[in-house]
mmCIF file of C-alpha atoms in Angstrom:
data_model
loop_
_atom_site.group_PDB
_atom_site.id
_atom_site.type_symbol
_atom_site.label_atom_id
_atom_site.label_comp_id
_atom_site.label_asym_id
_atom_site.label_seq_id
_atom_site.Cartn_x
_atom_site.Cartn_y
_atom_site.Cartn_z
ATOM 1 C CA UNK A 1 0.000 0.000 0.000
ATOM 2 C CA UNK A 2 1.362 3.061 -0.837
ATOM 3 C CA UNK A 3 1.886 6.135 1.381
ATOM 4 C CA UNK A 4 1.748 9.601 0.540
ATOM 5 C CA UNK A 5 2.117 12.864 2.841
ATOM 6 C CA UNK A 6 1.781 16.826 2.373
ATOM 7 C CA UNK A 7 5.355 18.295 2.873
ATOM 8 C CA UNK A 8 5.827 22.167 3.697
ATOM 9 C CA UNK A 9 9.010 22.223 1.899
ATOM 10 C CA UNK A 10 12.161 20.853 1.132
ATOM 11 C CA UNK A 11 13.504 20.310 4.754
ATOM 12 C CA UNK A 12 9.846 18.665 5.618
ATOM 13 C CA UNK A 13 9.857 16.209 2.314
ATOM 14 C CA UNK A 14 13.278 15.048 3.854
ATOM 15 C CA UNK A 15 11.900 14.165 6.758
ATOM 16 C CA UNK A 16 8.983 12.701 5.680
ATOM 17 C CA UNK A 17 10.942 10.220 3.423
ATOM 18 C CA UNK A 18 13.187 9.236 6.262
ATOM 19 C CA UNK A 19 9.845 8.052 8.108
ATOM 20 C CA UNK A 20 9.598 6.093 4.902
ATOM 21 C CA UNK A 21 6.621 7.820 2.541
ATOM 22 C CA UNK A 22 7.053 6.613 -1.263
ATOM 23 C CA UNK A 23 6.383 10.122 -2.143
ATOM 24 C CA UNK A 24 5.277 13.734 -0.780
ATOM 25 C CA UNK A 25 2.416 16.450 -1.940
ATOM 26 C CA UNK A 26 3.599 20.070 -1.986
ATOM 27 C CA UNK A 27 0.774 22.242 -1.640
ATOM 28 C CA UNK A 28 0.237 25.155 -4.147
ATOM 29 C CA UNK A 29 -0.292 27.940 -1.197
ATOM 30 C CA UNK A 30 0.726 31.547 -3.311
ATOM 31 C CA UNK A 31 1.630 31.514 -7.279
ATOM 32 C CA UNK A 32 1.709 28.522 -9.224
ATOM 33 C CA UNK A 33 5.667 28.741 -10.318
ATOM 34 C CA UNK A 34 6.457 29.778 -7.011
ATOM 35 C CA UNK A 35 4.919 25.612 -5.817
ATOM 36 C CA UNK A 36 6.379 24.241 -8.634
ATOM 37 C CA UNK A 37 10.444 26.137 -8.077
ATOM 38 C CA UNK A 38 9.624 24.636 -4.354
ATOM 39 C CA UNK A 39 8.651 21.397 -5.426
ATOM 40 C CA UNK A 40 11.887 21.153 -7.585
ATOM 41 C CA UNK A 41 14.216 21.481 -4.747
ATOM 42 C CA UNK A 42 12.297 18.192 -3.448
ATOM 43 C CA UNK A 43 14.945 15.204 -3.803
ATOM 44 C CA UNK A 44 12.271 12.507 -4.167
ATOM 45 C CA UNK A 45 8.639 11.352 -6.112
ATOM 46 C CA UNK A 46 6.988 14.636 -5.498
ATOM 47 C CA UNK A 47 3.587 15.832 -6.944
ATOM 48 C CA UNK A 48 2.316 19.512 -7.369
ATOM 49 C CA UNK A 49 -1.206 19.923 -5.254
ATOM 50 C CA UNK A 50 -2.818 22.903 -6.853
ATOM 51 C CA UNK A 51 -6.560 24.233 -6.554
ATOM 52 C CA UNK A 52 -7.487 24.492 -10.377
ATOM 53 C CA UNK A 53 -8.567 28.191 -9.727
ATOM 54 C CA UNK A 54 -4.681 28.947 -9.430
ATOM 55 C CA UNK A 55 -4.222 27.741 -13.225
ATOM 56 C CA UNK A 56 -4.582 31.069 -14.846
ATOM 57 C CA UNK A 57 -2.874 29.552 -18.144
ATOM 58 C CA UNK A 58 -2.484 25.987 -18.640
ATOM 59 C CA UNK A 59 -0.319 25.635 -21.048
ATOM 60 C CA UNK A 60 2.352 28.454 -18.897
ATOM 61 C CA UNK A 61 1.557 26.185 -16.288
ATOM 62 C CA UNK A 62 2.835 22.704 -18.278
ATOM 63 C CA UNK A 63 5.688 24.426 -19.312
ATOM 64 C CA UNK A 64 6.819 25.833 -16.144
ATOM 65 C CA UNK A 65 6.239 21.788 -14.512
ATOM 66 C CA UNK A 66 8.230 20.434 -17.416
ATOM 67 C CA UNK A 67 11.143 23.092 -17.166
ATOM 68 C CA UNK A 68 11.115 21.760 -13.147
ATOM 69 C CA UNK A 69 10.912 18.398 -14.316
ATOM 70 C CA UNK A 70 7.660 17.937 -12.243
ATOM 71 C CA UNK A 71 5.510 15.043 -14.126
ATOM 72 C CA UNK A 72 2.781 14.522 -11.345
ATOM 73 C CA UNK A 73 -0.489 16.899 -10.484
ATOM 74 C CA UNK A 74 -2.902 17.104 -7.573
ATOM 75 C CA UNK A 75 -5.876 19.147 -9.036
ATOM 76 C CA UNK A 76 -8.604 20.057 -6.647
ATOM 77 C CA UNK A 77 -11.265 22.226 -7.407
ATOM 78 C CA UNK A 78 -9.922 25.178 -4.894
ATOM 79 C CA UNK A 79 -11.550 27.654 -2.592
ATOM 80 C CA UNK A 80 -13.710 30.481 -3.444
ATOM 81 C CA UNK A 81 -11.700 33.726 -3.748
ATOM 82 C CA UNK A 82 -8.334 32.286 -3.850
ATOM 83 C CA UNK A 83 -7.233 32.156 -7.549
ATOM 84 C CA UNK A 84 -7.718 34.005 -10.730
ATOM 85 C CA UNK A 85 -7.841 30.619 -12.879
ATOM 86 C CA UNK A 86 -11.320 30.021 -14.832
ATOM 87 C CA UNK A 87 -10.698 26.638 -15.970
ATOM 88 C CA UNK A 88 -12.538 23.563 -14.808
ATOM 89 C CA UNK A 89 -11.173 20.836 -12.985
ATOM 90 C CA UNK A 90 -12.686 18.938 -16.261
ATOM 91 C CA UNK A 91 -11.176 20.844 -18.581
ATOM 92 C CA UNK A 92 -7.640 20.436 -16.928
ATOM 93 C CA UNK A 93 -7.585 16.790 -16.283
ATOM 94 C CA UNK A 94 -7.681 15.709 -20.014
ATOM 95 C CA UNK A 95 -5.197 18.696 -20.656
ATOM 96 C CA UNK A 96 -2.441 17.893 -18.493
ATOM 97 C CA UNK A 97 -2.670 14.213 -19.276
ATOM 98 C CA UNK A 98 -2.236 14.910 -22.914
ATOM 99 C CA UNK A 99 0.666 17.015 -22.356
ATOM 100 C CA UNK A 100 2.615 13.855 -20.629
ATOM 101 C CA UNK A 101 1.708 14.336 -16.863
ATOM 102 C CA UNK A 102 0.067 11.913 -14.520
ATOM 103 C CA UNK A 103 -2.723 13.906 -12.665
ATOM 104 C CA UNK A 104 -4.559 12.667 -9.424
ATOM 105 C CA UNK A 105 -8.035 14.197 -8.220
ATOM 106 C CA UNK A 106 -9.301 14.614 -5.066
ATOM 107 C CA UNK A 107 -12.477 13.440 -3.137
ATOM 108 C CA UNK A 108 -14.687 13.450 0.451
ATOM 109 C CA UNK A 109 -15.742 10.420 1.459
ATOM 110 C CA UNK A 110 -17.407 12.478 3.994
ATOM 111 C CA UNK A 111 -18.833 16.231 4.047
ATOM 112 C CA UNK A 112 -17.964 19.220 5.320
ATOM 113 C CA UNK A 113 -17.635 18.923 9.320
ATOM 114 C CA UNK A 114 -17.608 15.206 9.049
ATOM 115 C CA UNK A 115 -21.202 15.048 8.448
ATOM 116 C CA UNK A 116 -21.792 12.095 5.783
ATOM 117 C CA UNK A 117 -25.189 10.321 4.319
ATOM 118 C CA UNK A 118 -25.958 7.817 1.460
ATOM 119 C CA UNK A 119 -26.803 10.772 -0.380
ATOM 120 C CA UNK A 120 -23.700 12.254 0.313
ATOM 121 C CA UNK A 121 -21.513 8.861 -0.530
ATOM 122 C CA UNK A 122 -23.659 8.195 -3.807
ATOM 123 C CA UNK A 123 -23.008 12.232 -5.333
ATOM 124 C CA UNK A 124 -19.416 11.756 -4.063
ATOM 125 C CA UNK A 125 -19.131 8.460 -6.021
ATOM 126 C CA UNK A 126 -20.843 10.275 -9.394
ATOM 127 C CA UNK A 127 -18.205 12.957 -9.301
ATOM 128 C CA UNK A 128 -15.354 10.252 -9.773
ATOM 129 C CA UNK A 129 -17.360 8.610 -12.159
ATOM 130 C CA UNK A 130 -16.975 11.964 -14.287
ATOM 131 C CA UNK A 131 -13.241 12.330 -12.693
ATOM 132 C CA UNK A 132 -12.384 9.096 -14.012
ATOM 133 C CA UNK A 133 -13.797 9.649 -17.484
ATOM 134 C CA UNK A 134 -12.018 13.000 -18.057
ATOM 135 C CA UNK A 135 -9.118 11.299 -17.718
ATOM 136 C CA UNK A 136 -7.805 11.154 -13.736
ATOM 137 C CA UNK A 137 -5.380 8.455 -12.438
ATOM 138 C CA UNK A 138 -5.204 8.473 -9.157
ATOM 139 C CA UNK A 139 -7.651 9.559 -6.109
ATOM 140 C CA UNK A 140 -6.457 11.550 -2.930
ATOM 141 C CA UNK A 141 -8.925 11.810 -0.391
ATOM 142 C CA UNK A 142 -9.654 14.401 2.189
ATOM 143 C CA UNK A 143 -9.363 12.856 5.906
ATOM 144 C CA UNK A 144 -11.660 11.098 6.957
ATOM 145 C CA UNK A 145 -12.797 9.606 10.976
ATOM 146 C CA UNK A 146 -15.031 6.936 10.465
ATOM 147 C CA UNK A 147 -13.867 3.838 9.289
ATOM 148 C CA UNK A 148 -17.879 2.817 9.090
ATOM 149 C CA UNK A 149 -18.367 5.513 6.615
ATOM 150 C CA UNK A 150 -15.129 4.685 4.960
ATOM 151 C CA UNK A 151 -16.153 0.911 3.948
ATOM 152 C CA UNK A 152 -19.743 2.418 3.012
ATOM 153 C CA UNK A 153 -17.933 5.073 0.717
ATOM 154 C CA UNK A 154 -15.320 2.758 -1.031
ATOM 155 C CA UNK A 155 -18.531 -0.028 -1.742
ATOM 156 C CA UNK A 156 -20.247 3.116 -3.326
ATOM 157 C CA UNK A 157 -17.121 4.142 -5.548
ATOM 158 C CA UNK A 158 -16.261 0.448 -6.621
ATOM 159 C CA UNK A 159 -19.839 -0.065 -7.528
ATOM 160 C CA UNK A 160 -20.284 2.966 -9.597
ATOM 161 C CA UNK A 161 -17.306 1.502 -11.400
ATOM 162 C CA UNK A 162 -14.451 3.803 -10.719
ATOM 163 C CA UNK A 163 -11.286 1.623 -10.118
ATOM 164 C CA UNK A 164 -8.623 3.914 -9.795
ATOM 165 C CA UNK A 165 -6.239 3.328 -6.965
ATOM 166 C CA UNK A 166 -7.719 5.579 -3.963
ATOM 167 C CA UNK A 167 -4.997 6.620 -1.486
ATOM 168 C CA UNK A 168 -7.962 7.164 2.252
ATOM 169 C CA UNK A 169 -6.550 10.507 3.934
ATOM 170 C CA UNK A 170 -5.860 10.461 7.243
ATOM 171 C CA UNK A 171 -4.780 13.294 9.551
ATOM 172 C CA UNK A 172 -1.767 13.326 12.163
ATOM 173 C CA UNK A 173 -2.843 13.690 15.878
ATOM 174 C CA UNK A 174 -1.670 17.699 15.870
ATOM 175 C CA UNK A 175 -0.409 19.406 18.657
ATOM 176 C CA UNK A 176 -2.908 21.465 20.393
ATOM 177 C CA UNK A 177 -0.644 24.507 20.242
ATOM 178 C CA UNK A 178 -0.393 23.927 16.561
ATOM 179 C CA UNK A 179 -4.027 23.652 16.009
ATOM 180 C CA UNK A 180 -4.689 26.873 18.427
ATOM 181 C CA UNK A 181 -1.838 29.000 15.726
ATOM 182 C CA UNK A 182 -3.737 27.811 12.701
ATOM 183 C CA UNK A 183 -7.617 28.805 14.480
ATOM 184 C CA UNK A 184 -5.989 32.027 15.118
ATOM 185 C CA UNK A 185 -4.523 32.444 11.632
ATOM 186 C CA UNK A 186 -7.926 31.589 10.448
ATOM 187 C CA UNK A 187 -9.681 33.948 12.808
ATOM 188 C CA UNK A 188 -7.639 37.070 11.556
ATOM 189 C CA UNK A 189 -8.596 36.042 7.657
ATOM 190 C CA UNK A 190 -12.165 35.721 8.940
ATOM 191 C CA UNK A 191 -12.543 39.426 10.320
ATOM 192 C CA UNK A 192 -10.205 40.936 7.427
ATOM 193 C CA UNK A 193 -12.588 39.480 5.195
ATOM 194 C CA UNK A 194 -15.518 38.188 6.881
ATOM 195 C CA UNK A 195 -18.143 37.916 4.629
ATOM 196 C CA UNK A 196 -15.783 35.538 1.935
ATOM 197 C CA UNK A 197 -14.584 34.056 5.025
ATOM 198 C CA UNK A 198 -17.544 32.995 7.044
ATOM 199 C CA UNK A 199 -19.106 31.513 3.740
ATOM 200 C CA UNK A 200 -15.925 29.669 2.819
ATOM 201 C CA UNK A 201 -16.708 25.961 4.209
ATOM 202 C CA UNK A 202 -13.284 24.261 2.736
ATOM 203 C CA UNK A 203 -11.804 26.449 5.400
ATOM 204 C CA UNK A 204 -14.056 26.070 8.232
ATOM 205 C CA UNK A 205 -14.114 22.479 7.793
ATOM 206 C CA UNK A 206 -10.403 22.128 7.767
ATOM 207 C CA UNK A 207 -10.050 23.974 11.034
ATOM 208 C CA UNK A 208 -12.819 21.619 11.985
ATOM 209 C CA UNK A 209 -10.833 18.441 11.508
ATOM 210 C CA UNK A 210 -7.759 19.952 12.615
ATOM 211 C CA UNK A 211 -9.590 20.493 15.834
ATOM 212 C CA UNK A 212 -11.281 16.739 15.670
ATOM 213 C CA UNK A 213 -7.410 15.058 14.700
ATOM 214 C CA UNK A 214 -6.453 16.147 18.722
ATOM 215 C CA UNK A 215 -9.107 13.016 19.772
ATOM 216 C CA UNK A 216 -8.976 9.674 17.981
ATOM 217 C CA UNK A 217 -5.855 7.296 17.171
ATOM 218 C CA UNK A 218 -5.054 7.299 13.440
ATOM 219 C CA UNK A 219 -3.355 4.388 13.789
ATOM 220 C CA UNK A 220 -6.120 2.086 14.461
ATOM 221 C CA UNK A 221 -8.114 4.100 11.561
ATOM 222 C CA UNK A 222 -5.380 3.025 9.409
ATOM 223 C CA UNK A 223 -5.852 -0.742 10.535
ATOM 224 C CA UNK A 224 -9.133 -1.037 10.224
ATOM 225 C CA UNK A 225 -9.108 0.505 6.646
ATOM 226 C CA UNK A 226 -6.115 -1.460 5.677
ATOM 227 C CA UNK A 227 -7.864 -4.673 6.375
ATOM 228 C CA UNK A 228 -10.888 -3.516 4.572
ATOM 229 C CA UNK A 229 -11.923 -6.310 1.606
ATOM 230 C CA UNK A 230 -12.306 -2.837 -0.552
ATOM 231 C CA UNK A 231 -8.689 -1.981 0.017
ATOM 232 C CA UNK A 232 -6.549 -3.183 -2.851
ATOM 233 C CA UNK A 233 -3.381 -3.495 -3.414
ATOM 234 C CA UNK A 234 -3.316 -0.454 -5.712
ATOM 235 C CA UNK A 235 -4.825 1.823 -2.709
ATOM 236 C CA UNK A 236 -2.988 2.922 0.472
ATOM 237 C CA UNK A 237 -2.743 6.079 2.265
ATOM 238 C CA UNK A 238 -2.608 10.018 2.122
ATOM 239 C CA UNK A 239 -0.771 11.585 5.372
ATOM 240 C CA UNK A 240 -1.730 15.817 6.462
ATOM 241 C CA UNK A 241 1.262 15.754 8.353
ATOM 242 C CA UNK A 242 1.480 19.317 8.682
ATOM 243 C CA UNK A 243 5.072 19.119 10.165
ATOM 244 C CA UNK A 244 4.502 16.686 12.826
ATOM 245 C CA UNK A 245 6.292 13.248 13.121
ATOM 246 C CA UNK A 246 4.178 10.339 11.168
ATOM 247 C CA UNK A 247 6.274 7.830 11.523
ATOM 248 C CA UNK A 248 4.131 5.971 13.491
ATOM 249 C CA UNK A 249 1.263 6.202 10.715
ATOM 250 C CA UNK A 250 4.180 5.085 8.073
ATOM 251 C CA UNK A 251 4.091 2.062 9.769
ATOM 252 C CA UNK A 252 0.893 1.325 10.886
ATOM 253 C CA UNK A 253 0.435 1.685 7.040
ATOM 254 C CA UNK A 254 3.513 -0.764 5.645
ATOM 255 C CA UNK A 255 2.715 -3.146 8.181
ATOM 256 C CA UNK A 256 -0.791 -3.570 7.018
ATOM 257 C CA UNK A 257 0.844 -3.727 3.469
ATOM 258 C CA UNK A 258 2.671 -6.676 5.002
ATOM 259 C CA UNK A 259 0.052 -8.255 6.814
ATOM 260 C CA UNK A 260 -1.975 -8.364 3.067
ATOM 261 C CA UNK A 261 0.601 -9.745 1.647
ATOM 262 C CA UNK A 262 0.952 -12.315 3.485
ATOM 263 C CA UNK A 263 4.294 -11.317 4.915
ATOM 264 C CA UNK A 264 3.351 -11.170 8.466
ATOM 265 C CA UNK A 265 0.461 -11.891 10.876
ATOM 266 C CA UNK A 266 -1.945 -9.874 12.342
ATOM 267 C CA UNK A 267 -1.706 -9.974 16.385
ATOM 268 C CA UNK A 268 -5.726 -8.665 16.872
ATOM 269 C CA UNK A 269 -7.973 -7.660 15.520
ATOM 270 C CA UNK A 270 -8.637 -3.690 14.999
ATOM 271 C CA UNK A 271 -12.376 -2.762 14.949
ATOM 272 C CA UNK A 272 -10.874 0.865 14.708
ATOM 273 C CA UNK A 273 -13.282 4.385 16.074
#
């Protein structure tokens, strides 16, 4: 199973591969180049996670991955207000693949705030469908709590016929003091600009599950998900590190690799939260 995390930079990618990830996410935060110059300096598999609303030009932006000698793109469809790009996730999947680069798509197995529904799980699983027909590769998903909602979700994908490899996100337990600097950061944004702000769920709900990744062990999420008949041997695992030490996910994660495999045995079994 393969294991992916977000890096902050070059000095955080480094780290993140000597915990043993197969590859690291740099997150498109400010201009476009600015990700992809940072994502250069990377000495590993990196890939480029950009909201498509910060793709003013595609074809600048190929050319500025290929110059870098990026060849892998996260595209997500972005938050209101933060990017000049008009182009549609749809319109830049089939692009970027036909200009040579492998390009992953993002999903929520459950809503904003955690929330989740059939309803929810069956217009998540339609939006892949398109996703997949445009032309997408790979699936990142947001992180997610439940692992009941996560077998529902992945039966509702498989059966709508999407089988690209899904990599389940799951989010470090963060620091308390880290989570309190980011609900501050986010409270200053909010009353510079609180009327974009206050309407601007991606945000909310990240500071939400921030707040939420201080309570449960993401190990045992990772078990329980790992050993989930849906799982293949394609899918694995998506890590918001942001800067803390996942190690102990890294190997929650290979060790359920090896356990599949038939390369160890499980001790007990993990009913997970």
């Amino acid at each position: 199973m393969k294991v992916s995390a977000e890096a902050l930079g070059a000095k955080s990618a480094h780290n993140l591969f000597g915990a043993g990830v197969d590859e690291v996410l740099l997150p498109c935060i400010g201009r476009f180049d600015d990700a992809v110059a940072k994502a250069a300096r990377i000495d590993g598999p990196v890939t480029v996670h950009t909201p498509a609303n910060r793709i003013e030009d595609p074809a600048h932006a190929v050319e500025c991955l290929h110059e870098h000698g990026i060849d892998s793109v996260l595209v997500v469809s972005g938050n209101p207000g933060h990017g000049r790009g008009t182009r549609t996730i749809y319109e830049l999947i089939p692009y970027f693949r036909a200009h040579g680069l492998h390009v992953s798509v993002g999903a929520y197995p459950e809503d904003y705030f955690t929330k989740t529904s059939r309803a929810h799980r069956s217009k998540s699983a339609s939006i892949l469908v398109d996703k997949q027909a445009y032309g997408a590769e790979r699936i990142i998903t947001q992180a997610s709590f439940s692992t009941g909602n996560m077998r529902k979700w992945l039966q509702a994908v498989r059966s709508r016929g999407v089988t690209l490899p899904i990599q389940v996100g799951v989010m470090a337990s963060l620091p308390r003091r880290m989570v309190g600097r980011f609900i501050k950061a986010t409270r200053a944004e909010i009353f510079t600009h609180p009327r974009a702000q206050l309407a601007n769920k991606p945000n909310l709900d990240l500071v939400f599950r921030m707040m939420r990744s201080t309570m449960p062990r993401p190990e045992r999420f990772i078990d329980a998900v790992a050993a989930m008949d849906e799982m293949g041997p394609e899918d694995g695992f998506h890590l918001f590190a942001y800067g803390t030490d996942v190690t102990s996910l890294v190997n929650a994660a290979h060790a359920a690799r090896q356990v599949r495999e038939g390369t160890a045995t499980v001790a007990e079994d993990v009913s997970g939260p």
